[in-house]
Amino acid sequence: MRAGLTSTRVTGGRGGRHTRRFDISFDQSNNLPDLTTPEGYGRIIEVLGRHRWQGEAQIELAYDDHLIFWSTDRGTAQDAYFALHGAKSREPNGWALDFLRAWDASATP
């Protein structure tokens, strides 16, 4: 996991605008279980659930496709998309869609 503090207004993959205060990236080199499995993305949700942050974070899961979305520490995923690192479609599908559903289910008011 890599994290960095920023304060940038960016446009999301679907055209939404976000004030990004925090970047969080996960990739397969982090000695995590396979990111594309329920165990792998469950661990990511577990780790992020133990931390609090102010504002929105840009969160990236870099596997074969790079899933990018924005969220507050307890919110749902906003403007999720695949970066064009060879992705066949910008629309999340497969493991990424499963991850986003699990992330949204973990949101608390």
XYZ file of N, CA and C in Angstrom:
327
model
N 0.852 -1.171 0.000
C 0.000 0.000 0.000
C 0.888 1.220 0.000
N 0.565 2.163 -0.854
C 1.253 3.449 -0.870
C 0.213 4.518 -0.575
N 0.588 5.489 0.182
C -0.342 6.579 0.487
C 0.412 7.890 0.377
N -0.278 8.911 -0.070
C 0.320 10.234 -0.160
C -0.730 11.288 0.100
N -0.337 12.368 0.715
C -1.264 13.440 1.041
C -1.179 14.508 -0.037
N -2.313 14.864 -0.581
C -2.375 15.910 -1.593
C -3.609 16.758 -1.309
N -3.793 17.769 -2.078
C -5.027 18.540 -2.012
C -5.282 19.059 -3.412
N -5.849 18.225 -4.249
C -6.003 18.525 -5.653
C -7.435 18.298 -6.088
N -7.955 19.193 -6.896
C -9.274 18.972 -7.490
C -9.027 18.277 -8.816
N -9.651 17.124 -8.992
C -9.456 16.344 -10.207
C -10.802 15.944 -10.782
N -10.779 15.572 -12.041
C -11.969 15.063 -12.699
C -11.878 13.556 -12.720
N -12.930 12.888 -12.278
C -12.962 11.434 -12.258
C -13.151 10.858 -13.640
N -13.015 9.551 -13.738
C -13.144 8.852 -14.996
C -14.497 9.019 -15.653
N -15.485 9.313 -14.861
C -16.828 9.521 -15.412
C -17.190 10.998 -15.452
N -16.202 11.865 -15.284
C -16.449 13.284 -15.394
C -16.791 13.969 -14.090
N -16.945 13.218 -12.991
C -17.224 13.838 -11.702
C -16.027 14.622 -11.206
N -16.265 15.599 -10.358
C -15.154 16.387 -9.818
C -15.001 16.060 -8.353
N -13.753 15.874 -7.956
C -13.449 15.490 -6.589
C -12.279 16.306 -6.073
N -12.332 16.676 -4.803
C -11.187 17.275 -4.160
C -10.452 16.147 -3.457
N -9.372 15.738 -4.044
C -8.604 14.610 -3.546
C -7.635 15.115 -2.502
N -7.713 14.555 -1.308
C -6.804 14.944 -0.238
C -5.813 13.843 0.077
N -6.074 12.644 -0.412
C -5.288 11.503 0.009
C -5.295 10.474 -1.109
N -4.148 9.935 -1.471
C -4.051 8.877 -2.478
C -3.683 7.571 -1.793
N -4.373 6.508 -2.137
C -4.075 5.192 -1.593
C -3.995 4.229 -2.765
N -2.900 3.487 -2.864
C -2.731 2.537 -3.959
C -2.353 1.170 -3.426
N -2.964 0.147 -3.981
C -2.620 -1.234 -3.683
C -2.208 -1.884 -4.985
N -1.158 -2.698 -4.927
C -0.816 -3.497 -6.094
C -0.371 -4.874 -5.632
N -0.194 -5.770 -6.562
C 0.090 -7.155 -6.219
C 1.440 -7.324 -5.539
N 2.312 -6.356 -5.613
C 3.633 -6.472 -4.991
C 3.607 -6.235 -3.486
N 2.439 -5.966 -2.924
C 2.339 -5.676 -1.498
C 2.210 -6.911 -0.623
N 2.508 -8.105 -1.163
C 2.402 -9.357 -0.413
C 1.004 -9.594 0.137
N 0.010 -9.126 -0.578
C -1.383 -9.370 -0.216
C -1.865 -10.596 -0.970
N -2.963 -11.180 -0.520
C -3.590 -12.215 -1.351
C -3.977 -11.602 -2.699
N -4.219 -12.424 -3.672
C -4.630 -11.988 -5.005
C -5.750 -10.951 -4.884
N -5.514 -9.747 -5.410
C -6.482 -8.648 -5.307
C -7.817 -8.958 -5.959
N -7.843 -9.919 -6.857
C -9.062 -10.205 -7.599
C -9.956 -11.231 -6.915
N -9.583 -11.681 -5.724
C -10.373 -12.669 -4.997
C -11.089 -12.013 -3.821
N -12.180 -12.625 -3.331
C -12.850 -12.074 -2.150
C -11.901 -11.950 -0.956
N -10.975 -12.876 -0.790
C -10.007 -12.765 0.306
C -9.115 -11.539 0.112
N -8.650 -11.322 -1.098
C -7.769 -10.194 -1.383
C -8.430 -8.860 -1.176
N -9.591 -8.657 -1.793
C -10.220 -7.345 -1.613
C -10.860 -7.225 -0.248
N -11.199 -8.336 0.383
C -11.677 -8.282 1.772
C -10.606 -7.751 2.704
N -9.345 -8.150 2.466
C -8.231 -7.642 3.282
C -8.038 -6.143 3.080
N -8.178 -5.687 1.842
C -8.035 -4.254 1.569
C -9.116 -3.476 2.316
N -10.350 -3.930 2.245
C -11.447 -3.262 2.943
C -11.207 -3.291 4.446
N -10.703 -4.416 4.954
C -10.393 -4.534 6.384
C -9.323 -3.531 6.808
N -8.249 -3.442 6.037
C -7.160 -2.508 6.360
C -7.654 -1.071 6.317
N -8.351 -0.700 5.256
C -8.842 0.674 5.151
C -9.880 0.989 6.215
N -10.650 -0.006 6.630
C -11.660 0.198 7.655
C -11.077 0.537 9.016
N -9.806 0.219 9.230
C -9.150 0.524 10.511
C -8.597 1.943 10.567
N -8.675 2.663 9.466
C -8.076 4.006 9.400
C -9.144 5.042 9.094
N -8.913 6.228 9.598
C -9.810 7.355 9.337
C -9.013 8.394 8.552
N -9.693 9.107 7.664
C -9.068 10.228 6.978
C -10.130 11.267 6.706
N -9.685 12.485 6.492
C -10.578 13.607 6.218
C -10.717 13.770 4.714
N -11.912 14.042 4.248
C -12.136 14.289 2.834
C -12.147 13.012 2.017
N -12.021 13.185 0.710
C -12.030 12.049 -0.202
C -10.623 11.575 -0.503
N -10.473 10.275 -0.608
C -9.227 9.674 -1.067
C -9.447 9.159 -2.479
N -8.403 9.234 -3.283
C -8.418 8.531 -4.559
C -7.791 7.179 -4.274
N -8.526 6.108 -4.517
C -8.073 4.762 -4.193
C -7.869 4.001 -5.494
N -6.708 3.351 -5.611
C -6.374 2.602 -6.810
C -6.003 1.177 -6.443
N -6.578 0.209 -7.129
C -6.193 -1.189 -7.024
C -5.561 -1.556 -8.352
N -4.261 -1.745 -8.339
C -3.521 -1.998 -9.575
C -3.243 -3.485 -9.715
N -3.965 -4.097 -10.606
C -3.729 -5.492 -10.950
C -3.555 -5.495 -12.460
N -4.127 -6.426 -13.188
C -4.035 -6.352 -14.649
C -4.696 -5.078 -15.149
N -5.860 -4.786 -14.601
C -6.536 -3.523 -14.862
C -6.381 -2.674 -13.611
N -6.375 -1.365 -13.758
C -6.235 -0.463 -12.617
C -7.588 0.131 -12.294
N -8.181 -0.317 -11.185
C -9.452 0.231 -10.727
C -9.174 1.484 -9.917
N -9.838 2.557 -10.263
C -9.683 3.833 -9.556
C -11.068 4.317 -9.160
N -11.171 4.795 -7.912
C -12.418 5.391 -7.442
C -12.096 6.354 -6.311
N -13.092 7.119 -5.897
C -12.956 8.071 -4.813
C -13.906 7.681 -3.707
N -13.479 7.923 -2.466
C -14.355 7.631 -1.331
C -13.860 8.361 -0.093
N -14.804 8.646 0.780
C -14.431 9.082 2.118
C -14.082 7.826 2.915
N -13.616 7.996 4.142
C -13.183 6.833 4.928
C -14.308 5.869 5.254
N -15.543 6.314 5.263
C -16.673 5.432 5.584
C -17.761 5.469 4.511
N -17.431 6.029 3.336
C -18.430 6.220 2.293
C -18.428 5.135 1.233
N -19.225 5.378 0.211
C -19.314 4.466 -0.924
C -18.369 4.926 -2.032
N -18.126 4.037 -2.973
C -17.251 4.342 -4.110
C -17.954 5.314 -5.051
N -17.225 6.323 -5.494
C -17.752 7.326 -6.416
C -16.914 7.338 -7.687
N -17.582 7.472 -8.828
C -16.924 7.631 -10.136
C -15.866 6.563 -10.415
N -16.169 5.315 -10.125
C -15.213 4.223 -10.345
C -15.014 3.967 -11.836
N -13.772 3.685 -12.214
C -13.458 3.360 -13.603
C -12.145 2.599 -13.667
N -11.931 1.925 -14.782
C -10.644 1.302 -15.069
C -9.789 2.320 -15.807
N -8.536 2.485 -15.358
C -7.581 3.284 -16.114
C -7.313 2.533 -17.416
N -6.869 3.208 -18.414
C -6.691 2.580 -19.726
C -5.362 1.838 -19.866
N -4.868 1.246 -18.799
C -3.657 0.429 -18.839
C -3.958 -0.901 -19.526
N -4.458 -0.865 -20.720
C -4.797 -2.089 -21.427
C -6.183 -2.616 -21.110
N -6.956 -1.872 -20.328
C -8.313 -2.308 -20.008
C -9.149 -2.332 -21.276
N -9.981 -3.348 -21.412
C -10.855 -3.448 -22.583
C -12.004 -2.448 -22.489
N -12.366 -2.076 -21.272
C -13.461 -1.156 -21.049
C -13.137 -0.302 -19.828
N -13.614 0.915 -19.799
C -13.427 1.755 -18.615
C -14.420 1.394 -17.518
N -15.518 0.709 -17.880
C -16.529 0.311 -16.911
C -16.024 -0.846 -16.056
N -16.053 -0.713 -14.730
C -15.644 -1.827 -13.868
C -16.495 -3.063 -14.134
N -15.839 -4.215 -14.169
C -16.533 -5.478 -14.357
C -15.756 -6.561 -13.623
N -16.298 -7.749 -13.570
C -15.618 -8.878 -12.945
C -15.242 -8.604 -11.502
N -13.976 -8.873 -11.159
C -13.493 -8.716 -9.784
C -13.676 -7.282 -9.290
N -13.504 -6.293 -10.174
C -13.613 -4.892 -9.749
C -15.038 -4.564 -9.321
N -16.010 -5.060 -10.043
C -17.402 -4.834 -9.672
C -17.718 -5.524 -8.346
N -17.183 -6.731 -8.141
C -17.361 -7.432 -6.863
C -16.730 -6.631 -5.723
N -15.520 -6.090 -5.955
C -14.870 -5.270 -4.936
C -15.724 -4.052 -4.601
N -16.205 -3.341 -5.621
C -16.994 -2.127 -5.394
C -18.268 -2.423 -4.604
N -18.905 -3.539 -4.894
C -20.090 -3.919 -4.116
C -19.728 -4.169 -2.650
N -18.602 -4.852 -2.427
C -18.161 -5.121 -1.056
C -17.778 -3.818 -0.354
N -17.107 -2.914 -1.064
C -16.734 -1.610 -0.490
C -17.989 -0.835 -0.083
N -18.942 -0.762 -0.997
C -20.174 -0.024 -0.698
C -20.931 -0.654 0.480
N -20.912 -1.974 0.576
C -21.601 -2.656 1.683
C -20.928 -2.354 3.027
N -19.654 -1.973 2.993
C -18.929 -1.667 4.239
C -19.134 -0.229 4.708
N -19.795 0.601 3.893
C -19.987 2.015 4.221
C -20.859 2.147 5.478
N -20.510 3.135 6.286
C -21.288 3.414 7.500
C -21.645 4.894 7.510
N -22.794 5.225 8.077
C -23.212 6.640 8.110
C -22.359 7.466 9.046
